[in-house]
Coordinates of C-alpha atoms and ligand atoms in Angstrom, one line a residue:
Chain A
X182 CA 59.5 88.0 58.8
X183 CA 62.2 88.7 56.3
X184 CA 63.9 92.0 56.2
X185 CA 66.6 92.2 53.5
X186 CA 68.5 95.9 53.4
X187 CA 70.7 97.4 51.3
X188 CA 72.1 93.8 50.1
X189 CA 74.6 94.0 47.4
X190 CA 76.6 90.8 46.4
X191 CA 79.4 90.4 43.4
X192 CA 81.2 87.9 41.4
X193 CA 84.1 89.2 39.9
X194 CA 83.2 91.9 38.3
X195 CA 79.5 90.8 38.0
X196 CA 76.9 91.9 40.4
X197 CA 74.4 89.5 41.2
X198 CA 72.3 90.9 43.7
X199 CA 72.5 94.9 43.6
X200 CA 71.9 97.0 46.5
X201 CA 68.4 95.0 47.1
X202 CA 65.5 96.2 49.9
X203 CA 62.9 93.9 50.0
X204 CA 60.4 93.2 53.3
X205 CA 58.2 89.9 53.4
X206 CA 55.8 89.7 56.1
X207 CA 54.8 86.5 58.0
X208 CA 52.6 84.4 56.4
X209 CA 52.8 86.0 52.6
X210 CA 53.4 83.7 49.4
X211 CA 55.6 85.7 47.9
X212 CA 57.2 85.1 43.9
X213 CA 60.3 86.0 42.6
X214 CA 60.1 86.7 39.0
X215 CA 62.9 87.7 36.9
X216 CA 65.0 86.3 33.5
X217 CA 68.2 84.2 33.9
X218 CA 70.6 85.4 35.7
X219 CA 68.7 87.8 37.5
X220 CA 70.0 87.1 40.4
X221 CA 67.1 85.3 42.4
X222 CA 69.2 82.0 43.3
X223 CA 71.8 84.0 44.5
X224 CA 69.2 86.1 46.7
X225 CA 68.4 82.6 47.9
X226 CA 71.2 81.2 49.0
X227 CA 72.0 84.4 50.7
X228 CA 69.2 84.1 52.8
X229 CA 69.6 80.0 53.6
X230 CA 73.4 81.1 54.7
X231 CA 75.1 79.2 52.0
X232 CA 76.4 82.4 50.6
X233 CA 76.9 85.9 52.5
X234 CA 76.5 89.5 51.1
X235 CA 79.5 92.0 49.9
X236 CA 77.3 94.3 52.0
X237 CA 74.1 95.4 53.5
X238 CA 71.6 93.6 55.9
X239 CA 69.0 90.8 56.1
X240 CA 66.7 89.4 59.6
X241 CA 64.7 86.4 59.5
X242 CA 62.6 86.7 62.6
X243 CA 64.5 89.4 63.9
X244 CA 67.9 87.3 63.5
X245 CA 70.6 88.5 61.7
X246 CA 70.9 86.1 58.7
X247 CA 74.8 86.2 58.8
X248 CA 75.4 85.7 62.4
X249 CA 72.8 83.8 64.3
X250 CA 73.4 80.7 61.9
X251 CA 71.6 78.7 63.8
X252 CA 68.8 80.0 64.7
X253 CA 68.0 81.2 61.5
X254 CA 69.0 77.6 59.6
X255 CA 66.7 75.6 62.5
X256 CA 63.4 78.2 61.7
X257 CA 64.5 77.9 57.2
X258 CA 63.5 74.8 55.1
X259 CA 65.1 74.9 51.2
X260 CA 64.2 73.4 48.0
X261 CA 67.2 74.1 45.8
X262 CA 67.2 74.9 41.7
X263 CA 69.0 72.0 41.6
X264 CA 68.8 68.5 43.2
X265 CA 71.4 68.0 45.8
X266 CA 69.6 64.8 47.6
X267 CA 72.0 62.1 48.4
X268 CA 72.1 59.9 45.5
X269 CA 73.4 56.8 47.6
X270 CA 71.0 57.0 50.1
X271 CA 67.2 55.7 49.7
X272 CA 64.3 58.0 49.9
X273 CA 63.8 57.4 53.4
X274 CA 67.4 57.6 54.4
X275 CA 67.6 60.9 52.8
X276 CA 65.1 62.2 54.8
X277 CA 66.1 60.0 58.5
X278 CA 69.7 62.1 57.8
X279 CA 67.8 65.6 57.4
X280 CA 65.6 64.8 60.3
X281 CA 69.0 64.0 62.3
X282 CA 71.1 66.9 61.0
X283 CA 68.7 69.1 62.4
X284 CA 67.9 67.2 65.5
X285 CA 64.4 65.8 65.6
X286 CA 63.5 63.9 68.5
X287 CA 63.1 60.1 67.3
X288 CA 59.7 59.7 67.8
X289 CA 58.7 63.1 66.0
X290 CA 61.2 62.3 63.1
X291 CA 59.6 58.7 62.3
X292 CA 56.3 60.1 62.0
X293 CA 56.8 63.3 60.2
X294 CA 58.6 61.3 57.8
X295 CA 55.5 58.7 57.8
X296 CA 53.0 62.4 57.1
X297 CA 55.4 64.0 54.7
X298 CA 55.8 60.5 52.6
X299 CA 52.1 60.3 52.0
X300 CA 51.4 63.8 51.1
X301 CA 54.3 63.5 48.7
X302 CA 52.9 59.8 47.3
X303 CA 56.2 58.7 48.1
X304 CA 55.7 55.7 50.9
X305 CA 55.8 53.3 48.2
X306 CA 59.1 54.8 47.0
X307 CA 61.0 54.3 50.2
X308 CA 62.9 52.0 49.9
X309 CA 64.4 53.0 46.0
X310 CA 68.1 54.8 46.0
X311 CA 67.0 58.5 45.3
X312 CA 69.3 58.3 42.6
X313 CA 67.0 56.2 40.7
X314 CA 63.8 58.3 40.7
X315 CA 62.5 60.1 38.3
X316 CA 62.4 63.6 38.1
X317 CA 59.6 64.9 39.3
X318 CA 59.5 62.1 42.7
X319 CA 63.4 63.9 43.4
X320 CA 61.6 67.7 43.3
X321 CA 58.7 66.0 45.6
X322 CA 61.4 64.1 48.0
X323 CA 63.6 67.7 47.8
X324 CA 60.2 69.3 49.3
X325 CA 59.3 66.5 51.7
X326 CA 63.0 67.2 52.9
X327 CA 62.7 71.0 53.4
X328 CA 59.3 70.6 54.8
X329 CA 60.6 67.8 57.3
X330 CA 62.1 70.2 59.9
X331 CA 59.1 72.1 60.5
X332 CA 60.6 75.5 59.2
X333 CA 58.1 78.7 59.2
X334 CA 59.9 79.7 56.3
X335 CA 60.3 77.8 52.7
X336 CA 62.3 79.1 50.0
X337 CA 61.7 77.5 46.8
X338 CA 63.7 77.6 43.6
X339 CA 62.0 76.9 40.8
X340 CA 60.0 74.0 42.7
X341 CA 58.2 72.6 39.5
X342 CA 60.6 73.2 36.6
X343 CA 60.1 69.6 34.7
X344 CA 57.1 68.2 36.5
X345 CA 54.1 67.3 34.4
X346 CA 50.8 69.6 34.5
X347 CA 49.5 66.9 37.4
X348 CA 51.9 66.7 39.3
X349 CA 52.4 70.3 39.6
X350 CA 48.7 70.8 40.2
X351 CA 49.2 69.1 43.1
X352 CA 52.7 70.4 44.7
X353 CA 50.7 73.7 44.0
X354 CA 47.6 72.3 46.4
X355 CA 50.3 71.5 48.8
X356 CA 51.7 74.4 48.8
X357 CA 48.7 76.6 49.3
X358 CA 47.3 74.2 52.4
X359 CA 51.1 74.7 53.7
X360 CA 50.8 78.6 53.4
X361 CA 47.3 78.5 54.9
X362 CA 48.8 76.7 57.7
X363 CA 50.9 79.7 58.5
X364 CA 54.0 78.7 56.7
X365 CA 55.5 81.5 55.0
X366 CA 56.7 81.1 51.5
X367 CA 59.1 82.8 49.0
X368 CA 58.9 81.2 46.0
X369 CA 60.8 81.6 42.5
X370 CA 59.8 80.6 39.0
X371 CA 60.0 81.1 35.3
X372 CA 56.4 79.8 35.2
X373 CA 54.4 82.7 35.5
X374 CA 51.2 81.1 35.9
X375 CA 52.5 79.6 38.7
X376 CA 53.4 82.7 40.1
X377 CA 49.7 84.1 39.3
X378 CA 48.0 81.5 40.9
X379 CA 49.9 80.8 44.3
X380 CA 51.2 84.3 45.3
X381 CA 49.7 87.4 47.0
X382 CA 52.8 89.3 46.4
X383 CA 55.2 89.3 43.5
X384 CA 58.4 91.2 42.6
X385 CA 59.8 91.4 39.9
X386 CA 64.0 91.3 39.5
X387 CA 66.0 91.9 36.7
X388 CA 70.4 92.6 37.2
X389 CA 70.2 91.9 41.0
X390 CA 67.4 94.4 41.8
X391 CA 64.1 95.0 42.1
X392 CA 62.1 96.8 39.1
X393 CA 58.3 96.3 40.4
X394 CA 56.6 94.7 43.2
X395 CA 53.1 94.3 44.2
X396 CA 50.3 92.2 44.5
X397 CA 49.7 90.2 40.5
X398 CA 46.9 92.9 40.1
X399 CA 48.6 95.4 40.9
X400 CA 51.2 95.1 38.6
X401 CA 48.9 94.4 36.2
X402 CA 47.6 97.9 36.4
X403 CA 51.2 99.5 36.4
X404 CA 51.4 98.6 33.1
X405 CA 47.9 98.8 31.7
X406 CA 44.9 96.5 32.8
X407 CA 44.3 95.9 28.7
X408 CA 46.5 94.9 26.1
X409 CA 45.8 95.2 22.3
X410 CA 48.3 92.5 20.4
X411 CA 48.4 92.9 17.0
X412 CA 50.8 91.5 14.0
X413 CA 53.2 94.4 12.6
X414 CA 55.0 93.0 9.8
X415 CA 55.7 89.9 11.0
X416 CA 56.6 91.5 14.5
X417 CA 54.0 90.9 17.6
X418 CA 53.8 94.1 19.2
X419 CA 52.1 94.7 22.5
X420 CA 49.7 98.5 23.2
X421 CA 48.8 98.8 26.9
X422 CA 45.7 100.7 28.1
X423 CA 43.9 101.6 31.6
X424 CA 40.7 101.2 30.3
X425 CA 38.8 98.8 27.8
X426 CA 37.7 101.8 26.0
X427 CA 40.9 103.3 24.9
X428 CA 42.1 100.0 24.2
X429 CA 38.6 99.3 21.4
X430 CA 39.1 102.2 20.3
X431 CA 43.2 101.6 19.5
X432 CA 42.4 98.3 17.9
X433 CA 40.1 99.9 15.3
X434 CA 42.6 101.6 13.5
X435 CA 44.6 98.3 13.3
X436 CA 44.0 97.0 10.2
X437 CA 45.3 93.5 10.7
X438 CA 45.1 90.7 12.6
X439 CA 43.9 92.1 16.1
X440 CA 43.3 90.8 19.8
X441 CA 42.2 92.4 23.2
X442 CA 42.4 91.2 26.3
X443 CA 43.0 91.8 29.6
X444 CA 46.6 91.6 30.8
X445 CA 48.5 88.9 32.7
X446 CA 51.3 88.6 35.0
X447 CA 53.4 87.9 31.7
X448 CA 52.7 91.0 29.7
X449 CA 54.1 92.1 33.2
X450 CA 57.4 90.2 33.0
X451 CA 58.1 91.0 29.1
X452 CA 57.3 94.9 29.8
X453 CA 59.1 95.4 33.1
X454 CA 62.5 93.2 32.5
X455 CA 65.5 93.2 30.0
X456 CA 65.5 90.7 27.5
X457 CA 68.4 90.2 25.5
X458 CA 66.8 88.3 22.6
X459 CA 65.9 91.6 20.9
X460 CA 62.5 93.5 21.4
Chain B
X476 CA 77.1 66.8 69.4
X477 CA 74.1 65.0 67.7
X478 CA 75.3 66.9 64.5
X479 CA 78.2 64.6 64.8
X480 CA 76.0 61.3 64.9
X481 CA 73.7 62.8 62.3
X482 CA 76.8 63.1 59.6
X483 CA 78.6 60.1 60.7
X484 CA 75.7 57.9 60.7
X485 CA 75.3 58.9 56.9
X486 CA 79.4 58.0 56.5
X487 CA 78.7 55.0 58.0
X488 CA 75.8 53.6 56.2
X489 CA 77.2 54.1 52.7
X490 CA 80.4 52.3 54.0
X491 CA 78.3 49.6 55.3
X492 CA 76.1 49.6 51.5
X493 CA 79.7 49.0 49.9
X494 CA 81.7 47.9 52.6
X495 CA 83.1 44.9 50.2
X496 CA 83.8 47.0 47.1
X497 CA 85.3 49.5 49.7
X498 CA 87.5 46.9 51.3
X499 CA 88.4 45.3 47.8
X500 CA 89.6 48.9 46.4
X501 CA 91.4 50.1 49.6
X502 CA 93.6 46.9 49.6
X503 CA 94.5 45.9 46.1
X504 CA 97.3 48.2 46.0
X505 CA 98.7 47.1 49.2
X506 CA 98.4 43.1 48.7
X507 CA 100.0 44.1 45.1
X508 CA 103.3 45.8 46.9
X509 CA 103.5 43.2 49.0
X510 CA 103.1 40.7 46.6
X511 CA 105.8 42.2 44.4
X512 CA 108.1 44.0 46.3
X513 CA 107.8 41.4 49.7
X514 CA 107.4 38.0 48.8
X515 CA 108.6 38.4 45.0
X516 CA 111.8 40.6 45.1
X517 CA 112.5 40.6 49.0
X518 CA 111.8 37.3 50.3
X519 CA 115.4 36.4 50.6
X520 CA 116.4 40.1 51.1
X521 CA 117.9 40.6 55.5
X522 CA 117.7 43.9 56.3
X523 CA 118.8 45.3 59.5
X524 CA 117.2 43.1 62.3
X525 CA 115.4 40.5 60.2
X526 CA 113.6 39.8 56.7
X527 CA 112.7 42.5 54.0
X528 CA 109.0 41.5 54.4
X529 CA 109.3 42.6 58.2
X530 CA 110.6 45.9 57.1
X531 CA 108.0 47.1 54.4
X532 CA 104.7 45.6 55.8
X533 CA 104.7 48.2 58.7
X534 CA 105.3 50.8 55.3
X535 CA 102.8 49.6 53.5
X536 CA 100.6 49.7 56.1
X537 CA 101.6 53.3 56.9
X538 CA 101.1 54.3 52.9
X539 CA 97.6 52.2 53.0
X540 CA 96.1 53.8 56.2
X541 CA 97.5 57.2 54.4
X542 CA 95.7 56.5 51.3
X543 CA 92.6 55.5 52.2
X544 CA 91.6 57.8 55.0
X545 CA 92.5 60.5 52.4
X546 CA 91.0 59.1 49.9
X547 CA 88.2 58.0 51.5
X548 CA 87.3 61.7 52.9
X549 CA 88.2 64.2 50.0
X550 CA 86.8 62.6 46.9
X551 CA 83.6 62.0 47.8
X552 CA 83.8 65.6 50.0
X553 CA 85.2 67.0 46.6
X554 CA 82.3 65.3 44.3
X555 CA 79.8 66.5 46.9
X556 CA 80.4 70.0 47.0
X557 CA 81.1 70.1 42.8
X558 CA 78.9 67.2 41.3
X559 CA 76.4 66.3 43.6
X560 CA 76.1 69.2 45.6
X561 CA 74.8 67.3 48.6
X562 CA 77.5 68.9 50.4
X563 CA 74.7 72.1 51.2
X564 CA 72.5 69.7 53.1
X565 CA 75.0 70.2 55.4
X566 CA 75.4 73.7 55.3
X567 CA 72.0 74.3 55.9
X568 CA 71.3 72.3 58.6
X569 CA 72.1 73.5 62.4
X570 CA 75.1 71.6 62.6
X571 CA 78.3 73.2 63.9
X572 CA 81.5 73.1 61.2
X573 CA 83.6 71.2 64.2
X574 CA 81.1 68.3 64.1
X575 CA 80.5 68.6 60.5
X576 CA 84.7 68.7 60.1
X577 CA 84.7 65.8 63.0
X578 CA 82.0 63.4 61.3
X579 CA 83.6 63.8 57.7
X580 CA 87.1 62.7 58.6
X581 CA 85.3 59.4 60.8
X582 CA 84.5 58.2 57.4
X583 CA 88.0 58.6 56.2
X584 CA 89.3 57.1 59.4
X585 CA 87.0 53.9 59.5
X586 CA 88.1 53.3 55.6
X587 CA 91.9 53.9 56.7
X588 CA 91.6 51.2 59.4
X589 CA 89.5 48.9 57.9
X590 CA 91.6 48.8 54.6
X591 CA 94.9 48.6 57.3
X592 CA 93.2 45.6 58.7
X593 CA 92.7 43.9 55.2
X594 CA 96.9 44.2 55.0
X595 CA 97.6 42.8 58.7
X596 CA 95.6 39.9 58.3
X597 CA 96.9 38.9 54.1
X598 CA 100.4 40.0 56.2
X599 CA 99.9 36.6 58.4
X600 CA 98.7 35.0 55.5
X601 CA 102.3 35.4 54.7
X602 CA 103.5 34.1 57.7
X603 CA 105.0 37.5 59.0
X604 CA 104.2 37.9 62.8
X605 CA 105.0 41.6 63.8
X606 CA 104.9 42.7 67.4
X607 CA 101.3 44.4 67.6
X608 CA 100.6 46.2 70.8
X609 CA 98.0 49.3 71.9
X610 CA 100.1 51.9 70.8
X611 CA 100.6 50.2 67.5
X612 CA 96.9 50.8 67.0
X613 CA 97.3 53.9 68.5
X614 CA 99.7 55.3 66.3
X615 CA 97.5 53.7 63.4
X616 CA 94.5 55.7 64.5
X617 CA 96.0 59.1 65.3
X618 CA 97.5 58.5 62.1
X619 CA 94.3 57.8 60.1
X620 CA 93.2 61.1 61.9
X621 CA 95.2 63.4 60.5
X622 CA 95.1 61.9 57.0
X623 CA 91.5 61.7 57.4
X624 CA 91.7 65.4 58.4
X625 CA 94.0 66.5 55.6
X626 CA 91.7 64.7 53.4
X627 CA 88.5 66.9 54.6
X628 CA 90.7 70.2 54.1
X629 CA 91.7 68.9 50.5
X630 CA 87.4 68.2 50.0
X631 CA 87.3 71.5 50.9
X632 CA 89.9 73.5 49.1
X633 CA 90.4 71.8 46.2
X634 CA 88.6 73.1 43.4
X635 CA 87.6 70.0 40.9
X636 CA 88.1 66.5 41.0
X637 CA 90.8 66.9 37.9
X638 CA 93.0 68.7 41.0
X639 CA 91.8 66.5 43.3
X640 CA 93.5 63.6 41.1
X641 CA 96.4 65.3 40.0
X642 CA 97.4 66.2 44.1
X643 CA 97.0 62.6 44.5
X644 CA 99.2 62.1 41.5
X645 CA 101.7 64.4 42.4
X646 CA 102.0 64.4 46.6
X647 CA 100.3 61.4 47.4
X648 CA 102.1 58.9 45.4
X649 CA 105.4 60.6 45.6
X650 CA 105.2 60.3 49.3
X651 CA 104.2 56.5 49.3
X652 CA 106.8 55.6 47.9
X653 CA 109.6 57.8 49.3
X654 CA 108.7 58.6 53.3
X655 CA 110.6 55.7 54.3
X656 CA 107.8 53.1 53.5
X657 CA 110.1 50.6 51.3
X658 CA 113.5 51.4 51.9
X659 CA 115.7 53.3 54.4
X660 CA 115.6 57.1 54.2
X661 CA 119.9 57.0 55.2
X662 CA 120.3 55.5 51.2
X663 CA 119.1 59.1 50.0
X664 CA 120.9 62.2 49.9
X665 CA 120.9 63.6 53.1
X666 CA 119.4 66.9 51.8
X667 CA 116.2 64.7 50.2
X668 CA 116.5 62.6 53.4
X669 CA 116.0 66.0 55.8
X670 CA 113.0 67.0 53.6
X671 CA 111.1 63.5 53.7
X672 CA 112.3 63.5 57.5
X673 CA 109.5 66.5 57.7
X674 CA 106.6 64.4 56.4
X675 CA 103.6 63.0 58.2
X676 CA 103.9 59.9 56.4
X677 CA 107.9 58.9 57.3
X678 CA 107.2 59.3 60.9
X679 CA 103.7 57.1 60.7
X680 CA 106.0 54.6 59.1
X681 CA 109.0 55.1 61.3
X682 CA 106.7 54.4 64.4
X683 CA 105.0 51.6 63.4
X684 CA 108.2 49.7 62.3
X685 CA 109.5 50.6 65.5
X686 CA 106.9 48.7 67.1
X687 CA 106.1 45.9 65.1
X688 CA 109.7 44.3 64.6
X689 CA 112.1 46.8 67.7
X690 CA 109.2 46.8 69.7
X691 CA 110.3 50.1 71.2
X692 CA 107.9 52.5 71.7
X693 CA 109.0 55.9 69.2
X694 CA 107.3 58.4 71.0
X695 CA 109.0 61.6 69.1
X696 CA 107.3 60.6 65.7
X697 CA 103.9 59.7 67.9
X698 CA 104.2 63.2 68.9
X699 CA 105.0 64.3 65.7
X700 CA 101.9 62.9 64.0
X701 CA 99.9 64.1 66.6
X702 CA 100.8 67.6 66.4
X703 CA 100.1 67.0 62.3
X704 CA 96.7 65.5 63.4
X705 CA 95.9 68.7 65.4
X706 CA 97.0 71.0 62.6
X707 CA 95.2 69.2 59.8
X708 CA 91.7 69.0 61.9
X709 CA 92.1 72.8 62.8
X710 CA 92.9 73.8 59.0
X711 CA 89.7 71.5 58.1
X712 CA 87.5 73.0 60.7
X713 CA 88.9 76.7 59.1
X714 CA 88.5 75.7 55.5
X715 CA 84.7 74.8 56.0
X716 CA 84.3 78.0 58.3
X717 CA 86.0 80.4 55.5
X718 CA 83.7 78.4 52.7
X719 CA 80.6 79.6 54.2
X720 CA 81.5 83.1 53.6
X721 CA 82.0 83.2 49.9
Ligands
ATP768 N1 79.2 80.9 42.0 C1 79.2 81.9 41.1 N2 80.3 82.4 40.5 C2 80.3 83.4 39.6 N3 79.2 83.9 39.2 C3 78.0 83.5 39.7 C4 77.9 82.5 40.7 N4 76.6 82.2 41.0 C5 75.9 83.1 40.2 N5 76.7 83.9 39.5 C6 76.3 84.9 38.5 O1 75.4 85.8 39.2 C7 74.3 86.2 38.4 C8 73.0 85.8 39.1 O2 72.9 84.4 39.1 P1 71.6 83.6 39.7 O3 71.9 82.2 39.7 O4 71.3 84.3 41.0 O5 70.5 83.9 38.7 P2 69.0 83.4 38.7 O6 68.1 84.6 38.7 O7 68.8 82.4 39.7 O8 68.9 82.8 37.2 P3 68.1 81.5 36.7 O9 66.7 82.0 36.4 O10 68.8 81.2 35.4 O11 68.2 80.5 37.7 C9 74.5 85.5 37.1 O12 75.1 86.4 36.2 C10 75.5 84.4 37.4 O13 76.3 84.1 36.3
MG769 MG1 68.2 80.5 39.7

């Protein structure tokens, strides 16, 4: 579905994306972990052709992401970091003008916006400037939107940052019954829960390139399946082991304060990527 | 083509939410010069072939139909693409950057007229009849193309709204004023007069005051608006092309 080569792209003297392969196949939820900056939103817009590469190459479907614009725009559906609905325009006149821009059929548009509105428990909404929504009905408009053209492919960037725990529950549940539909998904977030519970495939990106990728167990086992946490002066430090064993018998020369447990997809993150805030 | 409905039917639904704020804004400036300049200094003023409020209507409606379709197209093109970023909605979508240029400028074009049509009718308010005629509305709306057009490669270019304020400042407001709009370009220096003589907006007001008080029909400024309007659209269509690619 997406084949991304050899992509390199720079700001100045900053790379953001760096010499990045990455293939996602049709019908994977795939995450996008990484720290700020990382480059992932860049990686995005890359691949939604609001930005192009320095070098290197990437297919959606086969299409060549910097040439067949169209084809590749008409098959994509985006839900940006940030919200960029039209703030003038009510919540169903944002989505009528998506539906028209990419040249739905009346009869199909009015009633996918009817579907989309109820799944997103926005109907009673529709008539409300988008500007004066809260947050979390913009993020669930912004996904109605993308999801409006009937793309086969969603990007999302950062889809739940600010939503409460109920809401997000439920863009989740949406999201998975989307991705069992077919629709393939690539998905970023700083919420790694989030990426534990909806992906099948994660990687992991830190100065524009990949450092690990794999399923969330997977990468879990790279580093150790057990982790002892224990209190070192005031400093948490973090021993990973294979097996439960080696990890008892570790913790029983600690002398404080000591915890085992098995590892998670953020013991992942913190091992795997740079973080400036000291170790 | 349905691209093009798709982004001027957004253009012309927000006009229509504001349409009297919109109207109100565009023509305060004019009514003002006309109001000052017109009936308060020129009112007993002859110049050339009749009154003073003959001359500088057909300039101020020249400056207001330059204004406006500008206006009208590059700020909220500029706050879309910094601010709001609604401006990737477009990007995304399959619409080509001819009808994306194309719809833009139709929203700078409909505010250009409509705010030109505020000054006619406050112009017979005053009692001035001018001589209108198709090509006056012609000229008015090839004229409001190419300022719409320069207006969507401003959007485009420009790279905050600070610059976006500052090139109305200092090009805009210079040109108002000086192409010819209030008094006649032969009382400048002929150096200064040869320079103005190149702008889009002296031969917009050249050609409508040729046809609303001569009534003869100036066809070399037509053609030189024109040929502004086909330069302008082509830079706009470019500037959105080359903005993909950063
Ligand atoms: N338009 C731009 N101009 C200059 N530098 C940019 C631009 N966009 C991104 N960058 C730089 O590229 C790098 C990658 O940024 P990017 O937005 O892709 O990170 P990210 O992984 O999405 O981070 P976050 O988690 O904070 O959203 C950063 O160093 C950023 O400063
Ligand atoms: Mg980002």
């Amino acid at each position: 579905m997406i084949k991304i080569t050899g992509v390199t792209k720079r700001y100045g003297k900053i790379v953001a994306v760096n010499n990045l392969d990455l293939h996602i196949e049709k019908g994977e939820f795939f995450g996008l972990l990484g720290p700020n900056g990382a480059g992932k939103t860049t990686l995005i817009k890359i691949l939604t052709t609001l930005s192009r590469p320095d070098s290197g190459t990437l297919t959606i479907n086969g299409h060549d992401v910097t040439k067949d614009l169209v084809h590749v725009k008409a098959s994509v559906g985006l839900v940006p970091q940030h919200t960029n609905l039209d703030m003038e325009l009510t919540v169903w006149e944002n989505l009528e003008l998506h539906g028209l821009l990419f040249g739905l059929p009346k009869k199909e548009r009015r009633q996918t916006i009817e579907e989309l509105l109820t799944f997103t428990e926005l109907t009673e909404h529709r008539q409300r400037l988008a500007g004066s929504l809260s947050g979390g009905m913009k993020r669930r408009l912004l996904i109605a939107r993308a999801l409006l053209h009937r793309p086969r492919l969603l990007f999302l960037d950062e889809p739940t940052i600010g939503l409460d725990p109920y809401t997000r529950r439920k863009i989740w549940d949406l999201l998975k019954s989307m991705n069992n539909a077919g629709l393939t998904i690539l998905l970023t977030t700083h919420y790694i829960e989030e990426a534990a519970a909806l992906c099948n495939r994660v990687a992991l990106i830190d100065h524009g390139s990949i450092v690990a990728l794999g399923s969330p167990s997977e990468l879990k086992n790279m580093i150790g399946s057990y982790v002892v946490v224990y209190d070192d002066q005031g400093v948490t430090r973090y021993n990973f082991f294979s097996d439960r064993e080696a990890a008892v018998d570790f913790a029983r020369q600690i002398t404080q304060n000591v915890t085992i447990r098995e590892t998670n997809l953020e013991d992942v993150f913190l091992r795997l990527t740079s973080h400036p805030v000291a170790e | 083509m349905r691209g093009l409905y798709a982004v001027m039917w957004r253009e012309l639904l927000v006009l229509r939410k504001r349409l009297w704020k919109t109207l109100a804004a565009g023509s305060i400036s004019p009514v003002l010069y006309l109001t000052a300049f017109g009936w308060g200094i020129g009112r007993n003023v002859t110049m050339g072939s009749g009154n003073y409020l003959h001359f500088i209507i057909p300039g101020i409606i020249a400056l207001t139909v330059m204004n406006n379709s500008f206006s009208g197209v590059a700020t909220p093109l500029n706050i879309s693409r910094h601010y709001s970023k609604t401006f990737e909605e477009y990007l995304i979508a399959p619409v080509s950057n001819l009808c994306l240029a194309l719809g833009k400028a139709a929203g700078g074009i409909l505010r250009g007229l409509t705010a030109s049509a505020v000054v006619l009718v406050v112009s017979l308010l005053f009692k001035v009849h001018l001589h209108l005629n198709l090509w006056f509305f012609i000229t008015l709306f090839v004229s409001s193309f190419a300022f719409a057009s320069m207006g969507v490669l401003a959007g485009m270019v420009i790279r905050s709204h600070e610059d976006q304020s500052n090139f109305n400042t200092f090009v805009l407001l210079p040109m108002s004023f000086l192409s010819g709009t209030f008094f006649h370009l032969d009382l400048l220096p002929t150096p200064l007069a040869s320079f103005i003589k190149l702008l889009p907006l002296t031969h917009v007001a050249i050609a409508l005051r040729s046809i609303a008080t001569d009534q003869v029909t100036p066809y070399a400024s037509l053609g030189v608006i024109t040929l502004f309007a086909l330069i302008f659209f082509l830079a706009a269509v470019f500037s959105i092309n080359r903005y993909r690619e950063i």
